[in-house]
mmCIF file with all atom_site columns, C-alpha atoms in Angstrom:
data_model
loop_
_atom_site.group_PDB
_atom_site.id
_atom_site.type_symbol
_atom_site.label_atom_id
_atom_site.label_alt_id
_atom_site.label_comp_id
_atom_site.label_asym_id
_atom_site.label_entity_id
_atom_site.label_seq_id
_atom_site.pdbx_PDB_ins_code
_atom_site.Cartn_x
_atom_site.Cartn_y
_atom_site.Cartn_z
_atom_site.occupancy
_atom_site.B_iso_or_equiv
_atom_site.pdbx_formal_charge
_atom_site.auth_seq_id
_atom_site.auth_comp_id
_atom_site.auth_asym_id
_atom_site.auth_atom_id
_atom_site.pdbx_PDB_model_num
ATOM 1   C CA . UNK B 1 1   ? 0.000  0.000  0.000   1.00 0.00 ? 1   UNK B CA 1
ATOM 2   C CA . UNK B 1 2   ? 2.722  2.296  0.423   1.00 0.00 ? 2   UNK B CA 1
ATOM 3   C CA . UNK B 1 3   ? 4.470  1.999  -2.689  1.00 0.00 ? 3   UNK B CA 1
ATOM 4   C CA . UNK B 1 4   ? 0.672  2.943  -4.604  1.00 0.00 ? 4   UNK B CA 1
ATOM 5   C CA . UNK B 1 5   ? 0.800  6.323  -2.144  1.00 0.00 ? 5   UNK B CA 1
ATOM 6   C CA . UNK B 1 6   ? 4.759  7.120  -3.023  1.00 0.00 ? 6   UNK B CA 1
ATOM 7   C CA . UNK B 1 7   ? 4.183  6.583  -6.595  1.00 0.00 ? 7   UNK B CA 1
ATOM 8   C CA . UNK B 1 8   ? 0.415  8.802  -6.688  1.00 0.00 ? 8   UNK B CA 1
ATOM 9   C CA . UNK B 1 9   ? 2.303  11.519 -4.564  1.00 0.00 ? 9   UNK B CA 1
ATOM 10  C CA . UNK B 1 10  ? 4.699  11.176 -7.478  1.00 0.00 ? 10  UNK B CA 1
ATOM 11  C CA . UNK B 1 11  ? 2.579  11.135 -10.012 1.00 0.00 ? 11  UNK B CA 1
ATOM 12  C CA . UNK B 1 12  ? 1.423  13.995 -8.817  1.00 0.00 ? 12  UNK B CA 1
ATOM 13  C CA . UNK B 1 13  ? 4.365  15.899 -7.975  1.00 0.00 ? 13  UNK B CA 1
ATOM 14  C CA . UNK B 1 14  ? 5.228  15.493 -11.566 1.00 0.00 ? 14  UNK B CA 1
ATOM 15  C CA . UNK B 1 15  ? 2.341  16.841 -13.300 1.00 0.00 ? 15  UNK B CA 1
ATOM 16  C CA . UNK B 1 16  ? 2.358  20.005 -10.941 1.00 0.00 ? 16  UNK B CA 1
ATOM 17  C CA . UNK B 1 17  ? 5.685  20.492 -12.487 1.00 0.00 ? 17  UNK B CA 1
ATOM 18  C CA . UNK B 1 18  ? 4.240  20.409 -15.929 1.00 0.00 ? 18  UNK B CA 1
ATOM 19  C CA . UNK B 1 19  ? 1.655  22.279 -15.487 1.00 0.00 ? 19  UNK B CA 1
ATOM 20  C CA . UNK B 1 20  ? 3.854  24.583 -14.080 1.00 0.00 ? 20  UNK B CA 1
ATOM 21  C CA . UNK B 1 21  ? 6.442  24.637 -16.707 1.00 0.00 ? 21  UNK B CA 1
ATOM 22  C CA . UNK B 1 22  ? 3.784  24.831 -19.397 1.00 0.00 ? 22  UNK B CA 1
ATOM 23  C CA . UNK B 1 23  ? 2.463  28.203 -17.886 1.00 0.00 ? 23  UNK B CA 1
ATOM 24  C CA . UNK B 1 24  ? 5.855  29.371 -17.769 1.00 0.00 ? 24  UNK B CA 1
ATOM 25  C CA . UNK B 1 25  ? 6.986  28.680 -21.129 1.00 0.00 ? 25  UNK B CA 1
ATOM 26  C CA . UNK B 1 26  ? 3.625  30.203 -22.610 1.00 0.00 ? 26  UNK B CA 1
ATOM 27  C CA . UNK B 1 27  ? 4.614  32.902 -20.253 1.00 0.00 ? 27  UNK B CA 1
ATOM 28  C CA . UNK B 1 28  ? 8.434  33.434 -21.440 1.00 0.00 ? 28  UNK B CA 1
ATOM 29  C CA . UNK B 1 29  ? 6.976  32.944 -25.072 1.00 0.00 ? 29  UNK B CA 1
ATOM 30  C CA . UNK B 1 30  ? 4.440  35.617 -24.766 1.00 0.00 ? 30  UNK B CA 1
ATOM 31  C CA . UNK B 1 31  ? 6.500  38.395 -23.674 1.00 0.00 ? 31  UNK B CA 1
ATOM 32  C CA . UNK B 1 32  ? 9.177  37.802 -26.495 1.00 0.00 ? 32  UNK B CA 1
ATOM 33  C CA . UNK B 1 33  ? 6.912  38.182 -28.793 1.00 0.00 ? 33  UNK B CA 1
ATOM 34  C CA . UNK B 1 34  ? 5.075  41.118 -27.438 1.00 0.00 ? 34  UNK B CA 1
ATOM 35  C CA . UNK B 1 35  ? 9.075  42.913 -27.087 1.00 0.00 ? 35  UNK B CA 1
ATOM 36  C CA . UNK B 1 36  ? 9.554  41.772 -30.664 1.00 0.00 ? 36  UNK B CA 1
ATOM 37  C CA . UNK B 1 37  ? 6.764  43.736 -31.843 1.00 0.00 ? 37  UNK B CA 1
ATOM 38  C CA . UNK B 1 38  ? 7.366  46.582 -30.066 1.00 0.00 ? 38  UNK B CA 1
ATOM 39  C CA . UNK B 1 39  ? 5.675  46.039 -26.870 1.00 0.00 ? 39  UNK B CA 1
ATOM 40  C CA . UNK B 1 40  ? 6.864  46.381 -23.207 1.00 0.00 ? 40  UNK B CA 1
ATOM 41  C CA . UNK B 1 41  ? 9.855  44.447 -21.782 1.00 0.00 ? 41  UNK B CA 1
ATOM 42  C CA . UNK B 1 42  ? 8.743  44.066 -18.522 1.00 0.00 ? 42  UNK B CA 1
ATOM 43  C CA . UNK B 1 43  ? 7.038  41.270 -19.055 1.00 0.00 ? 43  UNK B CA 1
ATOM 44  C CA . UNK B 1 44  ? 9.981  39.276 -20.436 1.00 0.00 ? 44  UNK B CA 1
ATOM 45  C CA . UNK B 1 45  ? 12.326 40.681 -17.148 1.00 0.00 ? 45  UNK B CA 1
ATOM 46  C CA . UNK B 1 46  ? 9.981  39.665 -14.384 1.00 0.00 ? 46  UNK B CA 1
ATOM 47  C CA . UNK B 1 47  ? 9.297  35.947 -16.118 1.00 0.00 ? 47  UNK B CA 1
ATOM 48  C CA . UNK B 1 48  ? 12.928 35.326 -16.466 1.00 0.00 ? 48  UNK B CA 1
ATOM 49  C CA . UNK B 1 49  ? 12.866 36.309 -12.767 1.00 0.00 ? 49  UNK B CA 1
ATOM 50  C CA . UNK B 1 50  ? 9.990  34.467 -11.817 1.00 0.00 ? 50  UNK B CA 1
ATOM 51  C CA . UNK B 1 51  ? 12.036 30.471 -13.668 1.00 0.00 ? 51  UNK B CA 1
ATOM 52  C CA . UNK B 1 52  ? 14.752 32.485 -11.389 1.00 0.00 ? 52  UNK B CA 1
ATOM 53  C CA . UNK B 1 53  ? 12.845 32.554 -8.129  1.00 0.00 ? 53  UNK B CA 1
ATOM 54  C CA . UNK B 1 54  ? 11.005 29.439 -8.879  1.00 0.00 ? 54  UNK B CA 1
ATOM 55  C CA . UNK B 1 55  ? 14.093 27.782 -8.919  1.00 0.00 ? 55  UNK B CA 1
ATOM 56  C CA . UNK B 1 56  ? 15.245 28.923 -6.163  1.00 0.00 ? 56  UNK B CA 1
ATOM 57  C CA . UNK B 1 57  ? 11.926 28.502 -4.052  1.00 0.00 ? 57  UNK B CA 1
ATOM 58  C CA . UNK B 1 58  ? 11.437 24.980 -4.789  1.00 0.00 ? 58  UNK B CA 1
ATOM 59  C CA . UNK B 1 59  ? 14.943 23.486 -3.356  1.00 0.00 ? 59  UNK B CA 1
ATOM 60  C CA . UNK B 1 60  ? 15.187 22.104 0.076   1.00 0.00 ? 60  UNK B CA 1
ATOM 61  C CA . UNK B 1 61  ? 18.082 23.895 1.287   1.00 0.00 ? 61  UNK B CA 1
ATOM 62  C CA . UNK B 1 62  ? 16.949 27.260 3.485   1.00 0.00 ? 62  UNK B CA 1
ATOM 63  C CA . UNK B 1 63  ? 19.577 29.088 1.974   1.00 0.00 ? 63  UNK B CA 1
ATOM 64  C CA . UNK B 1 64  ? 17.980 29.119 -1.205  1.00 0.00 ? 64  UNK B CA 1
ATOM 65  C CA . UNK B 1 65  ? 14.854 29.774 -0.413  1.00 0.00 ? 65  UNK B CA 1
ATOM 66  C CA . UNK B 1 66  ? 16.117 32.851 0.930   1.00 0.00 ? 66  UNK B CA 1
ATOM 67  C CA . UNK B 1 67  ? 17.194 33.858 -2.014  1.00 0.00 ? 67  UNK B CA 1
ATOM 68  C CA . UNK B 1 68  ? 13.697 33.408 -4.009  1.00 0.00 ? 68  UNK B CA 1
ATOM 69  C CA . UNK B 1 69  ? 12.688 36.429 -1.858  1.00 0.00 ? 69  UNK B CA 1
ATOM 70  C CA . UNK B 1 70  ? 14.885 38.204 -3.816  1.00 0.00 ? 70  UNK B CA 1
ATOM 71  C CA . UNK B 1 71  ? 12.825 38.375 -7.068  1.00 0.00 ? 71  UNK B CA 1
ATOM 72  C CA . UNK B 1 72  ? 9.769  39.585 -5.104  1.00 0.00 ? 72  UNK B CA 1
ATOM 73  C CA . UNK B 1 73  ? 11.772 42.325 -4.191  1.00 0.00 ? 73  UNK B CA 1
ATOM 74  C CA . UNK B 1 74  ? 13.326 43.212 -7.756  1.00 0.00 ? 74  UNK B CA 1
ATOM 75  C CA . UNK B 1 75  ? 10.012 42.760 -9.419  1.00 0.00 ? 75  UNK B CA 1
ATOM 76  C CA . UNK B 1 76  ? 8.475  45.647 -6.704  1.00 0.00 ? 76  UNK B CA 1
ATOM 77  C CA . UNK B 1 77  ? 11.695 48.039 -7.833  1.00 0.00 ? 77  UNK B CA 1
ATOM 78  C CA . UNK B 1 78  ? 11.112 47.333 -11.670 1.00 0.00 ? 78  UNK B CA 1
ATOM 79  C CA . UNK B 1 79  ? 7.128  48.408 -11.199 1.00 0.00 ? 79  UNK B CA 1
ATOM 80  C CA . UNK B 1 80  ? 8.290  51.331 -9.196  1.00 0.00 ? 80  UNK B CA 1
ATOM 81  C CA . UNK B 1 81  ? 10.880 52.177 -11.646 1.00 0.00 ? 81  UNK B CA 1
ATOM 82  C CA . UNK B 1 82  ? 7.831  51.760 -14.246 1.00 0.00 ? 82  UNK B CA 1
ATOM 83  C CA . UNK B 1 83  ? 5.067  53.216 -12.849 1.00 0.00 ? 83  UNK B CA 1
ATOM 84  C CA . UNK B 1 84  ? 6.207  55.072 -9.592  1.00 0.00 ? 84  UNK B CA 1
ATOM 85  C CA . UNK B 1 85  ? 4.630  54.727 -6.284  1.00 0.00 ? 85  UNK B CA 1
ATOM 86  C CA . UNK B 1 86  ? 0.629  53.919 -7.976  1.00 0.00 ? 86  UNK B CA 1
ATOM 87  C CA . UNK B 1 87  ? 1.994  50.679 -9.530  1.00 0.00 ? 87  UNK B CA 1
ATOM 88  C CA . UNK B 1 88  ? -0.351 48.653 -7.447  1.00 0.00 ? 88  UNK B CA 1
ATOM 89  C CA . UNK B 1 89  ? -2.378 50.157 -9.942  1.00 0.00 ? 89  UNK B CA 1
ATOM 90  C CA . UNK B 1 90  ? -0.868 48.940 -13.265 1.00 0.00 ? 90  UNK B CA 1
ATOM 91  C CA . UNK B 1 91  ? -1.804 45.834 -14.760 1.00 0.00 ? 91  UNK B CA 1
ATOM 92  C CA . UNK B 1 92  ? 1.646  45.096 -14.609 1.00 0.00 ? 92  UNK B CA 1
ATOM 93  C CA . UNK B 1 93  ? 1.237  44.683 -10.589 1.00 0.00 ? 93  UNK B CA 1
ATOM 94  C CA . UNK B 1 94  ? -0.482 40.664 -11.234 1.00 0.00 ? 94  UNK B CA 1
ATOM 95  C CA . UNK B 1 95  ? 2.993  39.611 -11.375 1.00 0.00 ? 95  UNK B CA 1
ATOM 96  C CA . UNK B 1 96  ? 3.364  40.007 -7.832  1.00 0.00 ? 96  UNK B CA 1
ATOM 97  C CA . UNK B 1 97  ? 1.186  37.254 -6.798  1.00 0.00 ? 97  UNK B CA 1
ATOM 98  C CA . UNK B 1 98  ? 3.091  34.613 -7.847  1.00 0.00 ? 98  UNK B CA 1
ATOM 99  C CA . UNK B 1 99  ? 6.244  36.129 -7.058  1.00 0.00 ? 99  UNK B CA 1
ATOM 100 C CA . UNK B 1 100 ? 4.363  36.414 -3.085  1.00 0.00 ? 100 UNK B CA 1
ATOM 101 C CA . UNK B 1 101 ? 3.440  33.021 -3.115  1.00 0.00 ? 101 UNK B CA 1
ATOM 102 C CA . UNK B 1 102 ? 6.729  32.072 -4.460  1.00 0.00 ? 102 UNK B CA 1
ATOM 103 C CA . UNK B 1 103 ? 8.338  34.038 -1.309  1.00 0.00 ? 103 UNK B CA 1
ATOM 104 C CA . UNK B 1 104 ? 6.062  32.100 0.932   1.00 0.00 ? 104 UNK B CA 1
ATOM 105 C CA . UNK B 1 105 ? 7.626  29.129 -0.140  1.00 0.00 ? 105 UNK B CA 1
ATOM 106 C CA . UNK B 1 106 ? 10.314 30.177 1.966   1.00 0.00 ? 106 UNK B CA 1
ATOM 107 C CA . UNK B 1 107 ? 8.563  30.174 5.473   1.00 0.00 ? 107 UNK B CA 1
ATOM 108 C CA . UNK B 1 108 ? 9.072  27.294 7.332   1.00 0.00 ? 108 UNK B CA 1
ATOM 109 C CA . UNK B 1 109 ? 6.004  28.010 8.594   1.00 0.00 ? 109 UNK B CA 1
ATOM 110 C CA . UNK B 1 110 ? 4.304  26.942 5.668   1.00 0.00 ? 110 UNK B CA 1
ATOM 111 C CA . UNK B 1 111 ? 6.750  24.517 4.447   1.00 0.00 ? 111 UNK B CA 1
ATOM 112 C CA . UNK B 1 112 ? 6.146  21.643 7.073   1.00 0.00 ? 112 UNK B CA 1
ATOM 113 C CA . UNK B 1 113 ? 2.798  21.612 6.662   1.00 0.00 ? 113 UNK B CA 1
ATOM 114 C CA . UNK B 1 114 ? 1.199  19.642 3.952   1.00 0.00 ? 114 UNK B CA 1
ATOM 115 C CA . UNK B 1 115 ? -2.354 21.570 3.961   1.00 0.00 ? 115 UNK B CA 1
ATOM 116 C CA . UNK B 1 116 ? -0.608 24.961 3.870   1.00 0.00 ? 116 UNK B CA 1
ATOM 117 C CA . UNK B 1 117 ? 1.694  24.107 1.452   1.00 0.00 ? 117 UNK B CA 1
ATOM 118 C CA . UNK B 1 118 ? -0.750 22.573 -0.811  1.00 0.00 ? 118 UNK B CA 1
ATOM 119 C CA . UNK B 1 119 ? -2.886 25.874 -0.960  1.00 0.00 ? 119 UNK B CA 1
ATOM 120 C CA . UNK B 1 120 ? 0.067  27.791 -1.369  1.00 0.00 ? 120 UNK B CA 1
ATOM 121 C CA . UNK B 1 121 ? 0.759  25.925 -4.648  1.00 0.00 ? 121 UNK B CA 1
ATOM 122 C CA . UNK B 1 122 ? -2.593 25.524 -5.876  1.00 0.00 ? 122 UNK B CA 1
ATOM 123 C CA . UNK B 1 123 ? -2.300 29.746 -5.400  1.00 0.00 ? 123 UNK B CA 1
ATOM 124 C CA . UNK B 1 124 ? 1.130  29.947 -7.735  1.00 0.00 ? 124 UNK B CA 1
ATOM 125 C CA . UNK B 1 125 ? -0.809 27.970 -10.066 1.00 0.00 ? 125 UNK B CA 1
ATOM 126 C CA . UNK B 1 126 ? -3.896 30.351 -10.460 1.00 0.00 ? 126 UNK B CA 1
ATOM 127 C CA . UNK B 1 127 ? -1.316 33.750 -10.124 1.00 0.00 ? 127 UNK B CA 1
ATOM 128 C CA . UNK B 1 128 ? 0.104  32.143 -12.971 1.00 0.00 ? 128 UNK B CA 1
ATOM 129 C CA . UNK B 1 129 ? -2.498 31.749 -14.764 1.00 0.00 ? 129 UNK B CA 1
ATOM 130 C CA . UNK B 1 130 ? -3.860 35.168 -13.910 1.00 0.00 ? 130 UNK B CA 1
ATOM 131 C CA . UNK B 1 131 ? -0.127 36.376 -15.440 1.00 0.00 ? 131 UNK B CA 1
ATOM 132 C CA . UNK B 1 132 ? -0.744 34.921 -18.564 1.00 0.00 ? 132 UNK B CA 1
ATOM 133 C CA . UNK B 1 133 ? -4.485 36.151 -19.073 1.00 0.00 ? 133 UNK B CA 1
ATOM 134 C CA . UNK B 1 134 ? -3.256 39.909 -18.429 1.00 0.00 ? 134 UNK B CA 1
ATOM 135 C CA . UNK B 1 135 ? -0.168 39.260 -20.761 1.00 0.00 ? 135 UNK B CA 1
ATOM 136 C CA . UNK B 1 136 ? -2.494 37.988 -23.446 1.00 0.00 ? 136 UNK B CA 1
ATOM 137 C CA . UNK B 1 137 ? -4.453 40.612 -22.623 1.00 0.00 ? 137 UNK B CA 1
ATOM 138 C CA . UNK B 1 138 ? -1.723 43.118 -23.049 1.00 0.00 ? 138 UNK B CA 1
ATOM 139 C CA . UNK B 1 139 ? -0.678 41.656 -26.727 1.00 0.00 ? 139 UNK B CA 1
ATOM 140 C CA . UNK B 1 140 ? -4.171 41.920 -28.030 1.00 0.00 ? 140 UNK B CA 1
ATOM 141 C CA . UNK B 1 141 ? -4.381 45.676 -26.973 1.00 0.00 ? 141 UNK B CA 1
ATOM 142 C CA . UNK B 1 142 ? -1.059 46.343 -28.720 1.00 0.00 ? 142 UNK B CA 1
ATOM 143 C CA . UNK B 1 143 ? -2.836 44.218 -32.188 1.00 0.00 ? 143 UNK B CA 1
ATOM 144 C CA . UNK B 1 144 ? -5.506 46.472 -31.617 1.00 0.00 ? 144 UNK B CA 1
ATOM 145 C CA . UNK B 1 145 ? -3.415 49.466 -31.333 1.00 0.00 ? 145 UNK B CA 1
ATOM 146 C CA . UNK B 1 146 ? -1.569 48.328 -34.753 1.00 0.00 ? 146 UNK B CA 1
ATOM 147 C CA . UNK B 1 147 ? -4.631 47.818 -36.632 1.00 0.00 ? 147 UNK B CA 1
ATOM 148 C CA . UNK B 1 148 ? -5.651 51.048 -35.834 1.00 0.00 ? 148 UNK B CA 1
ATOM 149 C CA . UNK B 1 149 ? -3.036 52.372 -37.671 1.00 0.00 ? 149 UNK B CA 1
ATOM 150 C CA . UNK B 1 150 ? -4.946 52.705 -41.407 1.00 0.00 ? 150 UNK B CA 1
ATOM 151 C CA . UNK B 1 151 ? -2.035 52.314 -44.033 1.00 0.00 ? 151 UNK B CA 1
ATOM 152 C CA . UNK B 1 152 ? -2.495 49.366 -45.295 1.00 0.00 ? 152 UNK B CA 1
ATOM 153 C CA . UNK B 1 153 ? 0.034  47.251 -43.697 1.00 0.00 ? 153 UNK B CA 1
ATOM 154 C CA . UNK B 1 154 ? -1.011 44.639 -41.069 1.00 0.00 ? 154 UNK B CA 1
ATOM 155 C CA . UNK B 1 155 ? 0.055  44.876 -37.268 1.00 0.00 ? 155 UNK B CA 1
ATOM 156 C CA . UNK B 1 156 ? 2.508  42.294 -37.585 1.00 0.00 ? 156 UNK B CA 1
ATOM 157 C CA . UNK B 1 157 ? 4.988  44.572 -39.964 1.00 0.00 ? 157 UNK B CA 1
ATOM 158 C CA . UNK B 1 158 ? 4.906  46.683 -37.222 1.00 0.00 ? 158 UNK B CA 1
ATOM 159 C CA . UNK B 1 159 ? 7.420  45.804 -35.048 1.00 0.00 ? 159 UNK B CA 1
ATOM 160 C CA . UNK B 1 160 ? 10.542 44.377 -35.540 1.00 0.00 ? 160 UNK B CA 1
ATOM 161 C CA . UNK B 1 161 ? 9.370  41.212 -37.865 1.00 0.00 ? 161 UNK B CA 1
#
C-alpha cells in the first residue's frame, strides 16, 4: 500500500511540475513576442525572474529559499521604476502574486505543513495563470493598437518582424 501512495504523490508531484512549466513557457513565449513587436519588456524581465525565483523557491536547502525572496523584491523596484509609487495600480502589478506566493515558499512556517503548502501551490498555479491572461491581454491591446493604424500594412509589420 505504500508503494501505490509514493508513486500517486509522485505522479502527482510530476504533473504540478508540468503544469507549471507549461504556464511558464507560454509565459516566457508571450513576452518575447510582445518585445519583438514593439511592446513592453517588462514582461519578459519579471518571467525570467519568476524560472529564477522558482528555482530557487522549490529546493530544500533554506539558503535558497532565501534567495527566491529576492525576485519579489526586484520585481516591486522594476514596477516602481515603471510606474512610480501607484503601480499597485498597473496591470503590470499581477505579477506580484506569484512572485508572493513564491516568497512564501520560503517560510518554514508553511513549508512543514502539507495543507498549507498545498494551498500555497494551488495559489502559484492560479497567479500564474492570472499572469498569462493579463499578458495575453496586453498583446491583443497592442494588435488592436496596430490595426488602428490605417495604411495598409497589417500589425505584424509593425514591429521588428
Amino acid at each position: 500500500m505504500a508503494k501505490t501512495t509514493e508513486l500517486t504523490h509522485r505522479l502527482c508531484t510530476l504533473i504540478y511540475f508540468v503544469i507549471i512549466f507549461v504556464i511558464m513557457a507560454y509565459c516566457v513565449l508571450n513576452a518575447m513576442y510582445t518585445v519583438i513587436i514593439g511592446g513592453t519588456t517588462f514582461y519578459l524581465f519579471a518571467s525570467f525572474l519568476l524560472i529564477l525565483q522558482l528555482i530557487f523557491a522549490l529546493r530544500t536547502s533554506l539558503d535558497s529559499r532565501i534567495y527566491a525572496s529576492l525576485g519579489l523584491v526586484l520585481l516591486i523596484v522594476g514596477l516602481l521604476y515603471n510606474y512610480g509609487l501607484d503601480f499597485l495600480s498597473s496591470l503590470k502589478a499581477i505579477i506580484l502574486i506569484p512572485a508572493l506566493m513564491l516568497t512564501l515558499f520560503g517560510l518554514d512556517s508553511i513549508y512543514k505543513h502539507p495543507t498549507r503548502l498545498m494551498l500555497l501551490k494551488i495559489g502559484l498555479v492560479l497567479g500564474l495563470l492570472l499572469l498569462a491572461y493579463s499578458q495575453y491581454y496586453e498583446l491583443v491591446e497592442l494588435q488592436n493598437y496596430y490595426n488602428s493604424l490605417h495604411n495598409g500594412e497589417t500589425w505584424q509589420q509593425f514591429g521588428a518582424l
